[in-house]
GROMACS .gro file of C-alpha atoms in nm:
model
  220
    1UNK     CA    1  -4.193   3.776   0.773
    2UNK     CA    2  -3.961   3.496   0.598
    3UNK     CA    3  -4.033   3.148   0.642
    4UNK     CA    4  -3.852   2.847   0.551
    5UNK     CA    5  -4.026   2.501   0.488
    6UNK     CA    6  -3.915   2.190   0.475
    7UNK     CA    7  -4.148   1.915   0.260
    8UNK     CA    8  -4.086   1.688   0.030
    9UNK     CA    9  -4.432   1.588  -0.050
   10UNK     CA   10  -4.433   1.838  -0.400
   11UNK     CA   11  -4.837   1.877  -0.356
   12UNK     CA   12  -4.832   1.978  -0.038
   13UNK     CA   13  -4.545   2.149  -0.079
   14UNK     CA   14  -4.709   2.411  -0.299
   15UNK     CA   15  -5.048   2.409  -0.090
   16UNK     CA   16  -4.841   2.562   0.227
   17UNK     CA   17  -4.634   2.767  -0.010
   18UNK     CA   18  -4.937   2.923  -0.210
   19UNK     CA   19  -5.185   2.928   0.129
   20UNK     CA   20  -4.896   3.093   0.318
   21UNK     CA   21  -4.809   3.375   0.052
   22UNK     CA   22  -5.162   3.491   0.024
   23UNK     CA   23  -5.142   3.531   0.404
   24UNK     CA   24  -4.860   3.834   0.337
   25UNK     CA   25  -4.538   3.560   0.439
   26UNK     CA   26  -4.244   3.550   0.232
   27UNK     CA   27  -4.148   3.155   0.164
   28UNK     CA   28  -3.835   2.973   0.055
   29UNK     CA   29  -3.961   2.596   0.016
   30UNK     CA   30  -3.768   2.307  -0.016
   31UNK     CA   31  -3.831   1.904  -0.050
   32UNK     CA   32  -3.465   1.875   0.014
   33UNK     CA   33  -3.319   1.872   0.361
   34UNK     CA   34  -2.945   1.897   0.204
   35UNK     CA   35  -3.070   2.220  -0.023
   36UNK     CA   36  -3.244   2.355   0.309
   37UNK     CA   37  -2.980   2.374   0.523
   38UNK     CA   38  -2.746   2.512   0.273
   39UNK     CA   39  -3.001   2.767   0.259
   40UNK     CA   40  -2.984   2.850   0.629
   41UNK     CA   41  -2.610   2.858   0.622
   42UNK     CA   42  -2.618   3.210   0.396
   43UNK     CA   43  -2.998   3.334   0.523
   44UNK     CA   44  -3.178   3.426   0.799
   45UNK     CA   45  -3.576   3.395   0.869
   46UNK     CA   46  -3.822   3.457   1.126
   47UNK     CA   47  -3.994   3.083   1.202
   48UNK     CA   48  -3.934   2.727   1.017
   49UNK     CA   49  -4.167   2.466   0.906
   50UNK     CA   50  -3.980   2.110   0.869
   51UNK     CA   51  -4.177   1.800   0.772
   52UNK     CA   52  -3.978   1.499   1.007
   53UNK     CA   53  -3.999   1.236   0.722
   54UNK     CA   54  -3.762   1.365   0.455
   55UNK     CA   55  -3.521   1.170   0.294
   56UNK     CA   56  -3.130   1.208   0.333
   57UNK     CA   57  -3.117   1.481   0.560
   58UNK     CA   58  -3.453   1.520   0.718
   59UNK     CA   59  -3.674   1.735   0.987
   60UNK     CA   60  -3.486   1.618   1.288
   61UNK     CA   61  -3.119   1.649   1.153
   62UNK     CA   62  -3.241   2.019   0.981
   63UNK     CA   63  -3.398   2.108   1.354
   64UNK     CA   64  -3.090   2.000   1.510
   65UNK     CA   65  -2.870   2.188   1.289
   66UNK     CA   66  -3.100   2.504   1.329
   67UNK     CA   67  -3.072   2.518   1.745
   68UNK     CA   68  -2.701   2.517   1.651
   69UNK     CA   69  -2.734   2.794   1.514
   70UNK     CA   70  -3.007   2.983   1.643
   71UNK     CA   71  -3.197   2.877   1.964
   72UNK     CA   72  -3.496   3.148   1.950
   73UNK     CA   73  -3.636   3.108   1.650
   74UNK     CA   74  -3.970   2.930   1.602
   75UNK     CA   75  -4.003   2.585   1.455
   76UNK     CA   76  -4.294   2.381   1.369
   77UNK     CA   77  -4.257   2.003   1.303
   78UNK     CA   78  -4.537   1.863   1.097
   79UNK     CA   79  -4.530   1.482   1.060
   80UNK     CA   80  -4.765   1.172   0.978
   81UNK     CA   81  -4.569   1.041   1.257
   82UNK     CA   82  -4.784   1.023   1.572
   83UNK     CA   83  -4.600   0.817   1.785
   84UNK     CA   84  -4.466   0.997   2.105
   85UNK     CA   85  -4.106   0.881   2.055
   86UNK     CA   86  -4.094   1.083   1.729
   87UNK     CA   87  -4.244   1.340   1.933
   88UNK     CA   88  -4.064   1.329   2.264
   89UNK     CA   89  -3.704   1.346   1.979
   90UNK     CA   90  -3.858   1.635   1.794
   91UNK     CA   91  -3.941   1.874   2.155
   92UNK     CA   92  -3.573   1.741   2.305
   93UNK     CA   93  -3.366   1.891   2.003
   94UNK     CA   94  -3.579   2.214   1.990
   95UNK     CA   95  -3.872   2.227   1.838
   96UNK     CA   96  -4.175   2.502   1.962
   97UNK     CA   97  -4.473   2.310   1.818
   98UNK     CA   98  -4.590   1.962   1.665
   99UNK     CA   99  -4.855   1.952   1.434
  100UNK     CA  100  -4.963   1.596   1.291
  101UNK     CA  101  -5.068   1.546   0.916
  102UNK     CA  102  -5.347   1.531   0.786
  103UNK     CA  103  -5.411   1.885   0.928
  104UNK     CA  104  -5.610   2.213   0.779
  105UNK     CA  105  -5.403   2.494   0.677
  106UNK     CA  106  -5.611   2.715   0.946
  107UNK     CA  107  -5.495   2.526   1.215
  108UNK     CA  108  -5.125   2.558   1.115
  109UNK     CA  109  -5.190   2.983   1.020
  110UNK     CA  110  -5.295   3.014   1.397
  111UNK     CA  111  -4.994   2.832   1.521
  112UNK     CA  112  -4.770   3.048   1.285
  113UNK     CA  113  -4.932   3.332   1.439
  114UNK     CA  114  -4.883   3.214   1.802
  115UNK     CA  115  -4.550   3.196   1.780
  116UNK     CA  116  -4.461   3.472   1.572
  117UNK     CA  117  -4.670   3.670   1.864
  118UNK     CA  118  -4.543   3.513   2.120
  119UNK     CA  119  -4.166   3.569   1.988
  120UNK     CA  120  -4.246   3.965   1.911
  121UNK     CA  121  -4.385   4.014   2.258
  122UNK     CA  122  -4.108   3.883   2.407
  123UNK     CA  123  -3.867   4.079   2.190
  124UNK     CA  124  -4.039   4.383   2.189
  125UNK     CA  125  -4.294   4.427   2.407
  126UNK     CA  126  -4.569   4.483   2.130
  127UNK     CA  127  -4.676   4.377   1.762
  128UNK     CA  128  -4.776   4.766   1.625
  129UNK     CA  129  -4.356   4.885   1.634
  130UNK     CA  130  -4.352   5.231   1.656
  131UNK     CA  131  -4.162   5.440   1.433
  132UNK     CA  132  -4.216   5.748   1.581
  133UNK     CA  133  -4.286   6.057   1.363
  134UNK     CA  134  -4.690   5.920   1.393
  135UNK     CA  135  -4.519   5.574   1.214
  136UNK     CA  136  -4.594   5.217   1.288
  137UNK     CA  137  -4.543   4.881   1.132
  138UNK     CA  138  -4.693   4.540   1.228
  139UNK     CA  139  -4.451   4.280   1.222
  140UNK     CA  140  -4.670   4.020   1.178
  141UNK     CA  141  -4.916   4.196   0.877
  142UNK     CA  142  -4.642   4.348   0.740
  143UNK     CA  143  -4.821   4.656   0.703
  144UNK     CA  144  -4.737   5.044   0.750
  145UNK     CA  145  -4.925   5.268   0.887
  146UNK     CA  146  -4.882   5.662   0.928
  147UNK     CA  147  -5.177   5.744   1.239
  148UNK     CA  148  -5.418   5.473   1.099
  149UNK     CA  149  -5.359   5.544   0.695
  150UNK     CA  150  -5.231   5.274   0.544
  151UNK     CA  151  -4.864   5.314   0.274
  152UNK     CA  152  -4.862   5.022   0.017
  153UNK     CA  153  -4.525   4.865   0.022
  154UNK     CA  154  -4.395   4.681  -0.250
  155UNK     CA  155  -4.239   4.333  -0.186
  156UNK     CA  156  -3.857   4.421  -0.125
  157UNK     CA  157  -3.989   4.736   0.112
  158UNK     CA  158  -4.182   4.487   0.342
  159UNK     CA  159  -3.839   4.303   0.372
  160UNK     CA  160  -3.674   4.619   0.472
  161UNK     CA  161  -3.869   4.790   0.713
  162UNK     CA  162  -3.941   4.422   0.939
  163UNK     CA  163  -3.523   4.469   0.938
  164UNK     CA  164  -3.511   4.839   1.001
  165UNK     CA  165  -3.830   4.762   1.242
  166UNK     CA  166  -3.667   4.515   1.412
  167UNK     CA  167  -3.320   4.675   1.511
  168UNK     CA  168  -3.424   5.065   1.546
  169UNK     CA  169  -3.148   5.297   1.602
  170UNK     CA  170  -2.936   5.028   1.566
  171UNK     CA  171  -2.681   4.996   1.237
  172UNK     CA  172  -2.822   4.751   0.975
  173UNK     CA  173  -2.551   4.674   0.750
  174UNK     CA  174  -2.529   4.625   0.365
  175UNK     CA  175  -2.436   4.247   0.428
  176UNK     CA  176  -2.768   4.234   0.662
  177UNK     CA  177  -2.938   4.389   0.386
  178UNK     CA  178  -2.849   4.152   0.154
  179UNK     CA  179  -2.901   3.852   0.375
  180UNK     CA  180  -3.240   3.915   0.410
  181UNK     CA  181  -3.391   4.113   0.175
  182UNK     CA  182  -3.210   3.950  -0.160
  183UNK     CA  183  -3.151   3.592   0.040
  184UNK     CA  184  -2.758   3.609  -0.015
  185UNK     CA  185  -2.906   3.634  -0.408
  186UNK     CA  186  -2.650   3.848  -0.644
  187UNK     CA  187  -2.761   4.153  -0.672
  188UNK     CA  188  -2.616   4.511  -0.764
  189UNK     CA  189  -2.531   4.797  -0.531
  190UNK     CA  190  -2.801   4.999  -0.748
  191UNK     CA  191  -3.071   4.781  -0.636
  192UNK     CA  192  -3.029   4.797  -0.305
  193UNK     CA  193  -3.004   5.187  -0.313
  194UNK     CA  194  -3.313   5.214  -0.516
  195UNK     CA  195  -3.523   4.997  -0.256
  196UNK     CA  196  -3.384   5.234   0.005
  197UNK     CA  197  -3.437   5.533  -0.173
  198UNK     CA  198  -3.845   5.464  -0.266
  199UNK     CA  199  -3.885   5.336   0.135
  200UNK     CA  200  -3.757   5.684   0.273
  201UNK     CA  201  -3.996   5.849   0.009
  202UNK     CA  202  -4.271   5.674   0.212
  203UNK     CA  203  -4.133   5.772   0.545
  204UNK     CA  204  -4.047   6.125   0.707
  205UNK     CA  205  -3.710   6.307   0.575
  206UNK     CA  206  -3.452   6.200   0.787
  207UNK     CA  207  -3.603   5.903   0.969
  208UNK     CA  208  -3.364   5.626   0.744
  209UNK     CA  209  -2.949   5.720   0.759
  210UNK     CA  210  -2.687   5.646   0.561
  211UNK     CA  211  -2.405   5.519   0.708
  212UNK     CA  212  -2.133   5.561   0.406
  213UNK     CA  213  -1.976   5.241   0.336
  214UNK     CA  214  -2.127   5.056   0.626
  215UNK     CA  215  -2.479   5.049   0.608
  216UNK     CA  216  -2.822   5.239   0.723
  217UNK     CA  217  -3.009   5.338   1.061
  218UNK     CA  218  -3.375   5.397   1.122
  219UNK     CA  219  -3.373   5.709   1.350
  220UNK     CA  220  -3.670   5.694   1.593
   0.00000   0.00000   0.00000
């Protein structure tokens, strides 16, 4: 799962960054609400964490912009700011949760978890996606599983699979591909087919399509 967060304190910054990765999430992080939103313009992610105080272009402006764009995906403010007006602002543009600072990173983890539940359930209907051919993935682990074996997956093949996971039988295209798996990033064509290539090896013959020139299908 990708997340995007929004702080500009640098130390805490990394401490939700570093905590975060070790958890299995994939993290852009940014101290700049200008840089952040940019980022959001060309990339796509699962849930956002946006401090409120951040210079120039902060939380509220960032969580405004994002329901313009998106209105289902989860956002957590997290603020020093404990007064109910800058909480009452942050729930009226949008916002799914509140947390205020100081807090412990556990606390935040189970809200991340909540709502990444919470927005899987409602999307579909259960965390453990099945594959089919004896296949499943959990969204929120990023883990696959063939009956209850675990496959390692390498960074770029967690990416992939959440995408293929998330729109089964459905076309994925190159440009979807490349939105969230290389972040808009430059990349070559080679790359992309390589990471493809090494994820079917780990699946069932036939269960990923090419779709010449357009893009690629998971076949359940």
């Amino acid at each position: 799962m990708k997340i995007l967060l929004l702080e500009d304190d640098h130390n805490l910054n990394k401490i939700i960054k570093v905590s975060l990765e070790k958890k299995g999430f994939f993290i852009d992080s940014f101290i700049d609400g200008y840089k952040a939103v940019d980022k959001i313009l060309n990339d796509s992610y699962d849930l956002y964490i946006l401090d409120v105080n951040v210079l120039g272009f902060d939380g509220h402006k960032t969580l405004e912009f994002i329901r313009q764009k998106d209105i289902n995906t989860p956002v957590i403010m997290i603020s020093a700011k404990i007064d109910i007006e800058n909480i009452k602002k942050s729930y009226n543009l949008g916002c799914n949760d509140y947390i205020k600072k100081p807090f412990d990173f556990e606390e935040l983890y189970l809200r991340i978890e909540y709502h990444l539940s919470h927005l899987n359930l409602e999307k579909t209907s259960e965390l453990q996606k099945d594959l089919g051919n004896n296949f499943s993935f959990d969204l929120i682990e990023q883990r696959l599983y063939k009956h209850k074996h675990e496959i390692d997956l390498t960074v770029k093949e967690k990416l992939l699979l959440t995408l293929f996971s998330k729109n089964i039988n459905n076309t994925v295209t190159n440009e979807m591909i490349h939105e969230y798996v290389w972040s808009s990033k430059e990349m070559q064509t080679v790359s992309m087919r390589s990471v493809i290539h090494k994820l079917k090896q780990k699946l069932k013959s036939g269960m990923i399509i090419n779709l010449r020139g357009v893009g690629y299908k998971l076949i359940k």
